[in-house]
PDB file of C-alpha atoms and ligand atoms in Angstrom:
ATOM      1  CA  MET A 238     -54.085  30.136 -35.820  1.00 96.00           C
ATOM      2  CA  LYS A 239     -53.663  33.654 -34.950  1.00 98.00           C
ATOM      3  CA  PHE A 240     -56.761  35.107 -34.106  1.00 98.00           C
ATOM      4  CA  SER A 241     -57.357  39.190 -33.604  1.00 98.00           C
ATOM      5  CA  ARG A 242     -60.232  41.435 -34.037  1.00 98.00           C
ATOM      6  CA  HIS A 243     -59.677  45.363 -34.183  1.00 98.00           C
ATOM      7  CA  TRP A 244     -62.149  48.266 -34.491  1.00 98.00           C
ATOM      8  CA  ALA A 245     -61.527  51.408 -37.237  1.00 98.00           C
ATOM      9  CA  MET A 246     -63.432  53.514 -39.562  1.00 97.00           C
ATOM     10  CA  PRO A 247     -64.026  51.832 -43.053  1.00 96.00           C
ATOM     11  CA  ASN A 248     -62.729  52.975 -45.876  1.00 97.00           C
ATOM     12  CA  ARG A 249     -63.505  52.068 -49.873  1.00 96.00           C
ATOM     13  CA  ASP A 250     -59.401  51.608 -50.272  1.00 98.00           C
ATOM     14  CA  THR A 251     -59.203  48.707 -47.862  1.00 98.00           C
ATOM     15  CA  PHE A 252     -55.901  48.491 -47.016  1.00 98.00           C
ATOM     16  CA  SER A 253     -55.789  52.184 -45.929  1.00 98.00           C
ATOM     17  CA  VAL A 254     -57.692  50.600 -42.718  1.00 98.00           C
ATOM     18  CA  PRO A 255     -54.709  51.031 -40.362  1.00 98.00           C
ATOM     19  CA  PRO A 256     -54.961  47.413 -38.548  1.00 98.00           C
ATOM     20  CA  ILE A 257     -55.563  46.229 -42.258  1.00 98.00           C
ATOM     21  CA  GLY A 258     -52.757  47.925 -43.800  1.00 98.00           C
ATOM     22  CA  ASP A 259     -50.317  46.673 -40.860  1.00 98.00           C
ATOM     23  CA  PHE A 260     -51.862  43.728 -41.685  1.00 98.00           C
ATOM     24  CA  VAL A 261     -50.413  43.548 -45.293  1.00 99.00           C
ATOM     25  CA  ARG A 262     -47.209  45.624 -44.928  1.00 98.00           C
ATOM     26  CA  GLY A 263     -46.324  42.522 -41.993  1.00 98.00           C
ATOM     27  CA  TYR A 264     -46.622  39.895 -44.660  1.00 98.00           C
ATOM     28  CA  LEU A 265     -44.992  42.080 -47.572  1.00 98.00           C
ATOM     29  CA  ALA A 266     -42.080  42.626 -45.369  1.00 98.00           C
ATOM     30  CA  GLY A 267     -40.917  39.400 -45.428  1.00 96.00           C
ATOM     31  CA  SER A 268     -41.543  38.860 -49.363  1.00 98.00           C
ATOM     32  CA  LYS A 269     -39.022  38.913 -52.225  1.00 98.00           C
ATOM     33  CA  VAL A 270     -41.936  39.117 -55.524  1.00 98.00           C
ATOM     34  CA  SER A 271     -45.726  40.071 -54.783  1.00 98.00           C
ATOM     35  CA  VAL A 272     -48.926  40.019 -57.175  1.00 98.00           C
ATOM     36  CA  ASP A 273     -51.998  42.253 -56.352  1.00 99.00           C
ATOM     37  CA  PRO A 274     -54.358  41.626 -58.918  1.00 98.00           C
ATOM     38  CA  PHE A 275     -56.931  44.218 -57.426  1.00 98.00           C
ATOM     39  CA  ALA A 276     -54.324  46.669 -56.614  1.00 98.00           C
ATOM     40  CA  ARG A 277     -56.367  50.171 -56.966  1.00 98.00           C
ATOM     41  CA  ASP A 278     -54.287  52.871 -56.424  1.00 98.00           C
ATOM     42  CA  LYS A 279     -51.341  50.804 -54.031  1.00 98.00           C
ATOM     43  CA  ARG A 280     -48.327  50.027 -55.425  1.00 98.00           C
ATOM     44  CA  TRP A 281     -47.084  48.163 -52.771  1.00 98.00           C
ATOM     45  CA  ALA A 282     -46.563  44.866 -54.486  1.00 98.00           C
ATOM     46  CA  THR A 283     -43.961  44.336 -57.022  1.00 98.00           C
ATOM     47  CA  HIS A 284     -46.695  43.592 -59.668  1.00 98.00           C
ATOM     48  CA  THR A 285     -49.914  45.231 -59.398  1.00 98.00           C
ATOM     49  CA  ASN A 286     -53.201  45.711 -61.649  1.00 98.00           C
ATOM     50  CA  ASP A 287     -56.610  46.681 -61.604  1.00 98.00           C
ATOM     51  CA  LEU A 288     -59.581  46.757 -64.536  1.00 96.00           C
ATOM     52  CA  ASN A 289     -59.838  50.568 -64.126  1.00 96.00           C
ATOM     53  CA  PRO A 290     -57.546  52.640 -66.350  1.00 97.00           C
ATOM     54  CA  ASP A 291     -57.918  55.468 -64.129  1.00 97.00           C
ATOM     55  CA  THR A 292     -56.173  53.816 -60.736  1.00 98.00           C
ATOM     56  CA  ALA A 293     -52.361  54.169 -60.175  1.00 98.00           C
ATOM     57  CA  ALA A 294     -51.753  50.027 -60.903  1.00 98.00           C
ATOM     58  CA  GLU A 295     -48.823  49.288 -62.921  1.00 98.00           C
ATOM     59  CA  HIS A 296     -51.672  47.212 -65.565  1.00 98.00           C
ATOM     60  CA  HIS A 297     -55.292  47.555 -66.411  1.00 98.00           C
ATOM     61  CA  MET A 298     -56.504  43.925 -67.322  1.00 97.00           C
ATOM     62  CA  ASP A 299     -58.898  41.746 -65.876  1.00 96.00           C
ATOM     63  CA  ALA A 300     -57.598  39.741 -62.931  1.00 98.00           C
ATOM     64  CA  GLU A 301     -57.676  36.252 -64.329  1.00 98.00           C
ATOM     65  CA  ALA A 302     -55.595  37.460 -67.460  1.00 98.00           C
ATOM     66  CA  PHE A 303     -53.085  39.357 -65.539  1.00 98.00           C
ATOM     67  CA  CYS A 304     -52.349  36.321 -63.392  1.00 98.00           C
ATOM     68  CA  LEU A 305     -52.352  34.174 -66.221  1.00 98.00           C
ATOM     69  CA  MET A 306     -49.753  36.493 -68.100  1.00 98.00           C
ATOM     70  CA  LEU A 307     -47.768  36.841 -65.270  1.00 98.00           C
ATOM     71  CA  ALA A 308     -47.460  33.228 -64.984  1.00 98.00           C
ATOM     72  CA  ALA A 309     -46.784  32.654 -68.512  1.00 98.00           C
ATOM     73  CA  GLN A 310     -43.900  35.066 -68.447  1.00 98.00           C
ATOM     74  CA  GLY A 311     -42.395  32.927 -65.181  1.00 98.00           C
ATOM     75  CA  VAL A 312     -43.127  34.944 -62.243  1.00 98.00           C
ATOM     76  CA  ARG A 313     -43.231  33.256 -59.374  1.00 98.00           C
ATOM     77  CA  ALA A 314     -44.669  35.061 -56.382  1.00 98.00           C
ATOM     78  CA  ASP A 315     -44.667  34.158 -52.417  1.00 98.00           C
ATOM     79  CA  CYS A 316     -47.265  36.600 -51.481  1.00 98.00           C
ATOM     80  CA  VAL A 317     -50.560  37.302 -53.172  1.00 98.00           C
ATOM     81  CA  LEU A 318     -53.414  40.540 -51.954  1.00 98.00           C
ATOM     82  CA  PHE A 319     -56.203  39.214 -52.730  1.00 98.00           C
ATOM     83  CA  ASP A 320     -58.848  42.192 -52.442  1.00 98.00           C
ATOM     84  CA  PRO A 321     -62.090  41.842 -54.948  1.00 98.00           C
ATOM     85  CA  PRO A 322     -65.235  43.663 -55.357  1.00 97.00           C
ATOM     86  CA  TYR A 323     -67.039  42.092 -52.246  1.00 96.00           C
ATOM     87  CA  SER A 324     -70.299  41.763 -53.748  1.00 95.00           C
ATOM     88  CA  PRO A 325     -72.466  41.890 -56.882  1.00 94.00           C
ATOM     89  CA  ARG A 326     -73.080  45.583 -56.211  1.00 94.00           C
ATOM     90  CA  GLN A 327     -69.809  46.300 -55.586  1.00 95.00           C
ATOM     91  CA  ILE A 328     -68.542  44.132 -59.033  1.00 95.00           C
ATOM     92  CA  SER A 329     -71.759  46.287 -60.882  1.00 94.00           C
ATOM     93  CA  GLU A 330     -70.242  49.642 -59.995  1.00 94.00           C
ATOM     94  CA  CYS A 331     -66.843  48.909 -60.656  1.00 94.00           C
ATOM     95  CA  TYR A 332     -67.620  48.019 -64.497  1.00 93.00           C
ATOM     96  CA  LYS A 333     -70.253  50.725 -64.793  1.00 93.00           C
ATOM     97  CA  ALA A 334     -67.534  53.017 -63.497  1.00 92.00           C
ATOM     98  CA  ILE A 335     -65.522  52.277 -66.570  1.00 94.00           C
ATOM     99  CA  GLY A 336     -68.246  51.733 -69.386  1.00 93.00           C
ATOM    100  CA  LEU A 337     -68.383  47.962 -69.496  1.00 90.00           C
ATOM    101  CA  GLU A 338     -71.787  46.383 -69.769  1.00 87.00           C
ATOM    102  CA  VAL A 339     -73.378  44.449 -66.857  1.00 88.00           C
ATOM    103  CA  GLY A 340     -75.686  41.469 -66.616  1.00 88.00           C
ATOM    104  CA  MET A 341     -75.794  38.865 -64.102  1.00 87.00           C
ATOM    105  CA  LYS A 342     -72.887  36.651 -65.522  1.00 86.00           C
ATOM    106  CA  GLU A 343     -70.129  39.273 -64.562  1.00 85.00           C
ATOM    107  CA  THR A 344     -71.733  40.503 -61.237  1.00 87.00           C
ATOM    108  CA  GLN A 345     -71.190  36.850 -59.344  1.00 92.00           C
ATOM    109  CA  ASN A 346     -68.439  37.160 -56.959  1.00 93.00           C
ATOM    110  CA  ALA A 347     -68.323  33.850 -56.488  1.00 95.00           C
ATOM    111  CA  ALA A 348     -68.011  33.131 -60.172  1.00 95.00           C
ATOM    112  CA  LEU A 349     -65.219  36.084 -60.097  1.00 96.00           C
ATOM    113  CA  TYR A 350     -63.192  34.577 -57.349  1.00 97.00           C
ATOM    114  CA  ALA A 351     -62.807  31.100 -58.472  1.00 97.00           C
ATOM    115  CA  ARG A 352     -61.634  31.842 -61.652  1.00 96.00           C
ATOM    116  CA  VAL A 353     -58.946  34.539 -60.291  1.00 98.00           C
ATOM    117  CA  ARG A 354     -58.218  31.839 -57.145  1.00 98.00           C
ATOM    118  CA  THR A 355     -57.654  29.243 -60.003  1.00 97.00           C
ATOM    119  CA  ALA A 356     -55.636  31.875 -61.922  1.00 98.00           C
ATOM    120  CA  ILE A 357     -53.292  32.586 -59.140  1.00 98.00           C
ATOM    121  CA  MET A 358     -52.171  28.995 -58.347  1.00 98.00           C
ATOM    122  CA  PRO A 359     -49.556  28.729 -61.125  1.00 97.00           C
ATOM    123  CA  LEU A 360     -47.921  31.974 -59.927  1.00 97.00           C
ATOM    124  CA  LEU A 361     -46.871  30.352 -56.582  1.00 98.00           C
ATOM    125  CA  SER A 362     -43.590  29.596 -55.445  1.00 96.00           C
ATOM    126  CA  ASP A 363     -43.705  26.636 -52.984  1.00 91.00           C
ATOM    127  CA  GLY A 364     -44.604  28.397 -49.108  1.00 93.00           C
ATOM    128  CA  ALA A 365     -46.550  30.987 -50.666  1.00 98.00           C
ATOM    129  CA  THR A 366     -48.978  33.522 -48.566  1.00 98.00           C
ATOM    130  CA  VAL A 367     -52.110  34.285 -50.127  1.00 98.00           C
ATOM    131  CA  LEU A 368     -53.743  37.261 -48.281  1.00 99.00           C
ATOM    132  CA  SER A 369     -57.749  37.160 -48.936  1.00 98.00           C
ATOM    133  CA  PHE A 370     -60.033  40.184 -47.907  1.00 98.00           C
ATOM    134  CA  GLY A 371     -63.859  40.169 -48.044  1.00 98.00           C
ATOM    135  CA  TRP A 372     -66.799  39.306 -46.430  1.00 97.00           C
ATOM    136  CA  ASN A 373     -66.300  35.580 -45.817  1.00 97.00           C
ATOM    137  CA  SER A 374     -63.434  33.726 -44.858  1.00 97.00           C
ATOM    138  CA  ALA A 375     -63.171  31.064 -47.741  1.00 97.00           C
ATOM    139  CA  GLY A 376     -60.167  31.946 -48.883  1.00 98.00           C
ATOM    140  CA  MET A 377     -58.045  29.618 -51.142  1.00 98.00           C
ATOM    141  CA  GLY A 378     -58.448  27.216 -48.954  1.00 97.00           C
ATOM    142  CA  VAL A 379     -57.599  23.373 -47.959  1.00 95.00           C
ATOM    143  CA  GLY A 380     -59.196  22.081 -51.483  1.00 94.00           C
ATOM    144  CA  ARG A 381     -56.404  23.921 -53.347  1.00 95.00           C
ATOM    145  CA  GLY A 382     -53.692  23.004 -50.581  1.00 96.00           C
ATOM    146  CA  PHE A 383     -53.678  25.951 -47.967  1.00 97.00           C
ATOM    147  CA  GLU A 384     -53.415  26.389 -44.212  1.00 97.00           C
ATOM    148  CA  LEU A 385     -55.007  28.868 -42.810  1.00 98.00           C
ATOM    149  CA  VAL A 386     -52.701  30.920 -40.535  1.00 98.00           C
ATOM    150  CA  GLU A 387     -53.957  34.105 -38.988  1.00 98.00           C
ATOM    151  CA  ILE A 388     -57.260  35.950 -39.291  1.00 98.00           C
ATOM    152  CA  LEU A 389     -57.909  39.885 -39.091  1.00 98.00           C
ATOM    153  CA  LEU A 390     -61.451  40.975 -37.996  1.00 98.00           C
ATOM    154  CA  CYS A 391     -61.778  44.316 -38.793  1.00 98.00           C
ATOM    155  CA  CYS A 392     -65.101  45.919 -37.443  1.00 98.00           C
ATOM    156  CA  HIS A 393     -66.566  48.878 -38.545  1.00 98.00           C
ATOM    157  CA  GLY A 394     -69.075  49.469 -36.033  1.00 95.00           C
ATOM    158  CA  ALA A 395     -72.859  48.988 -36.411  1.00 91.00           C
ATOM    159  CA  GLY A 396     -74.609  48.838 -39.675  1.00 92.00           C
ATOM    160  CA  HIS A 397     -71.220  47.841 -41.805  1.00 96.00           C
ATOM    161  CA  ASN A 398     -70.019  44.321 -42.662  1.00 97.00           C
ATOM    162  CA  ASP A 399     -66.639  43.483 -40.879  1.00 98.00           C
ATOM    163  CA  THR A 400     -63.912  43.543 -43.113  1.00 98.00           C
ATOM    164  CA  ILE A 401     -62.450  39.416 -43.180  1.00 98.00           C
ATOM    165  CA  CYS A 402     -58.827  39.560 -43.516  1.00 98.00           C
ATOM    166  CA  LEU A 403     -57.135  36.043 -43.940  1.00 98.00           C
ATOM    167  CA  ALA A 404     -53.465  35.098 -44.385  1.00 98.00           C
ATOM    168  CA  GLU A 405     -52.891  31.060 -45.738  1.00 98.00           C
ATOM    169  CA  HIS A 406     -50.223  29.174 -46.328  1.00 98.00           C
ATOM    170  CA  ARG A 407     -49.815  27.149 -49.364  1.00 97.00           C
ATOM    171  CA  LEU A 408     -48.167  23.527 -48.047  1.00 95.00           C
ATOM    172  CA  PRO A 409     -45.676  21.423 -49.432  1.00 91.00           C
ATOM    173  CA  PRO A 410     -46.597  18.818 -51.802  1.00 88.00           C
ATOM    174  CA  ALA A 411     -46.304  15.991 -49.137  1.00 88.00           C
ATOM    175  CA  LYS A 412     -48.884  17.891 -46.516  1.00 88.00           C
ATOM    176  CA  ARG A 413     -51.851  18.656 -49.464  1.00 86.00           C
ATOM    177  CA  GLU A 414     -54.997  16.638 -49.397  1.00 77.00           C
ATOM    178  CA  PRO A 415     -54.364  14.151 -52.125  1.00 64.00           C
ATOM    179  CA  THR A 416     -57.446  14.165 -53.677  1.00 58.00           C
ATOM    180  CA  LEU A 417     -57.794  18.085 -53.233  1.00 55.00           C
ATOM    181  CA  ASP A 418     -54.672  19.029 -54.616  1.00 49.00           C
ATOM    182  CA  LEU A 419     -55.391  21.628 -57.946  1.00 51.00           C
TER     183      LEU A 419
HETATM  184  C1  SAM B 592     -61.698  46.186 -52.934  1.00 54.15           C
HETATM  185  S1  SAM B 592     -60.973  47.254 -54.352  1.00 54.15           S
HETATM  186  C2  SAM B 592     -59.288  47.202 -53.983  1.00 54.15           C
HETATM  187  C3  SAM B 592     -58.975  48.138 -52.710  1.00 54.15           C
HETATM  188  C4  SAM B 592     -57.069  48.556 -52.613  1.00 54.15           C
HETATM  189  N1  SAM B 592     -56.585  46.886 -52.181  1.00 54.15           N
HETATM  190  C5  SAM B 592     -56.805  49.344 -51.669  1.00 54.15           C
HETATM  191  O1  SAM B 592     -56.595  48.856 -50.556  1.00 54.15           O
HETATM  192  O2  SAM B 592     -56.555  50.574 -52.335  1.00 54.15           O
HETATM  193  C6  SAM B 592     -61.202  46.384 -55.624  1.00 54.15           C
HETATM  194  C7  SAM B 592     -60.635  46.651 -56.734  1.00 54.15           C
HETATM  195  O3  SAM B 592     -60.520  45.808 -57.786  1.00 54.15           O
HETATM  196  C8  SAM B 592     -61.324  46.391 -59.372  1.00 54.15           C
HETATM  197  N2  SAM B 592     -61.364  45.201 -59.852  1.00 54.15           N
HETATM  198  C9  SAM B 592     -63.113  45.055 -60.101  1.00 54.15           C
HETATM  199  N3  SAM B 592     -63.117  43.803 -61.061  1.00 54.15           N
HETATM  200  C10 SAM B 592     -62.105  43.266 -61.718  1.00 54.15           C
HETATM  201  C11 SAM B 592     -61.430  42.298 -62.252  1.00 54.15           C
HETATM  202  N4  SAM B 592     -61.894  41.835 -63.090  1.00 54.15           N
HETATM  203  N5  SAM B 592     -59.829  42.304 -62.738  1.00 54.15           N
HETATM  204  C12 SAM B 592     -59.082  43.429 -61.960  1.00 54.15           C
HETATM  205  N6  SAM B 592     -59.841  44.482 -60.932  1.00 54.15           N
HETATM  206  C13 SAM B 592     -60.899  44.281 -61.027  1.00 54.15           C
HETATM  207  C14 SAM B 592     -61.684  47.731 -59.090  1.00 54.15           C
HETATM  208  O4  SAM B 592     -61.696  48.665 -60.114  1.00 54.15           O
HETATM  209  C15 SAM B 592     -61.449  47.944 -57.629  1.00 54.15           C
HETATM  210  O5  SAM B 592     -60.673  49.392 -57.953  1.00 54.15           O
END
C-alpha cells in the first residue's frame, strides 16, 4: 500500500488542493468511465452530479438516486469519486443552501455515506477503483470486497483537519471475504 503526506492550503473545492487534484487526475488518467456523485463544479468525471442546482455538475439529484439511475441505465464505471460533505454541519449547510429542510436524520453523515456507498456497488466494473475523501479512513472497506491501495494524507496546518484521501480497488470475487461480500 502506498502512503504519502503533503502540506497544502485548505480549499472547500477538495480537488482544487494541488496534491489532491494530482491524486484524482492520476487515477482518472487510467479510467474509461468515471462517476462523481458529489461533483460540485468539477466536470472531471464522465458522469457528474451535485444536489445543488447552482453547480456545474451535469445532474442535480441526491447522490444515491443518481448512482441507482446510472446503474439502471447500464453504466459501468471503472472509477468512482466519493467526496461528500465531511460532517453533519457541512451536510446542514449544503441542504440549507438550496432551501431544503434539515433535521437530525438528514445530517447523519454515516447514514449518507452508507446509502451512497451501497448505491455505488452495482455501478462498478470488476477491478474498479473508488477514491474517497474525508476525515476518516473507513472507505468502501473489506466488507464490500475492497483492498486499500493508496492513502494520501493532506495536512492543512494547525487548527484544520487533514483531508484523508483513499484509493481502493474492488477485488475479484475469488479474493473477496465470502461472508462479507455485498
Ligand atoms: C466536498 S463537496 C465536493 C467538492 C468537489 N469534489 C470539488 O473538488 O470541488 C461536496 C458536495 O456534495 C454536494 N452534496 C451534499 N449532499 C448531497 C447529496 N445528498 N447528494 C448529492 N450531492 C450532495 C454538495 O452540494 C457539495 O457540492
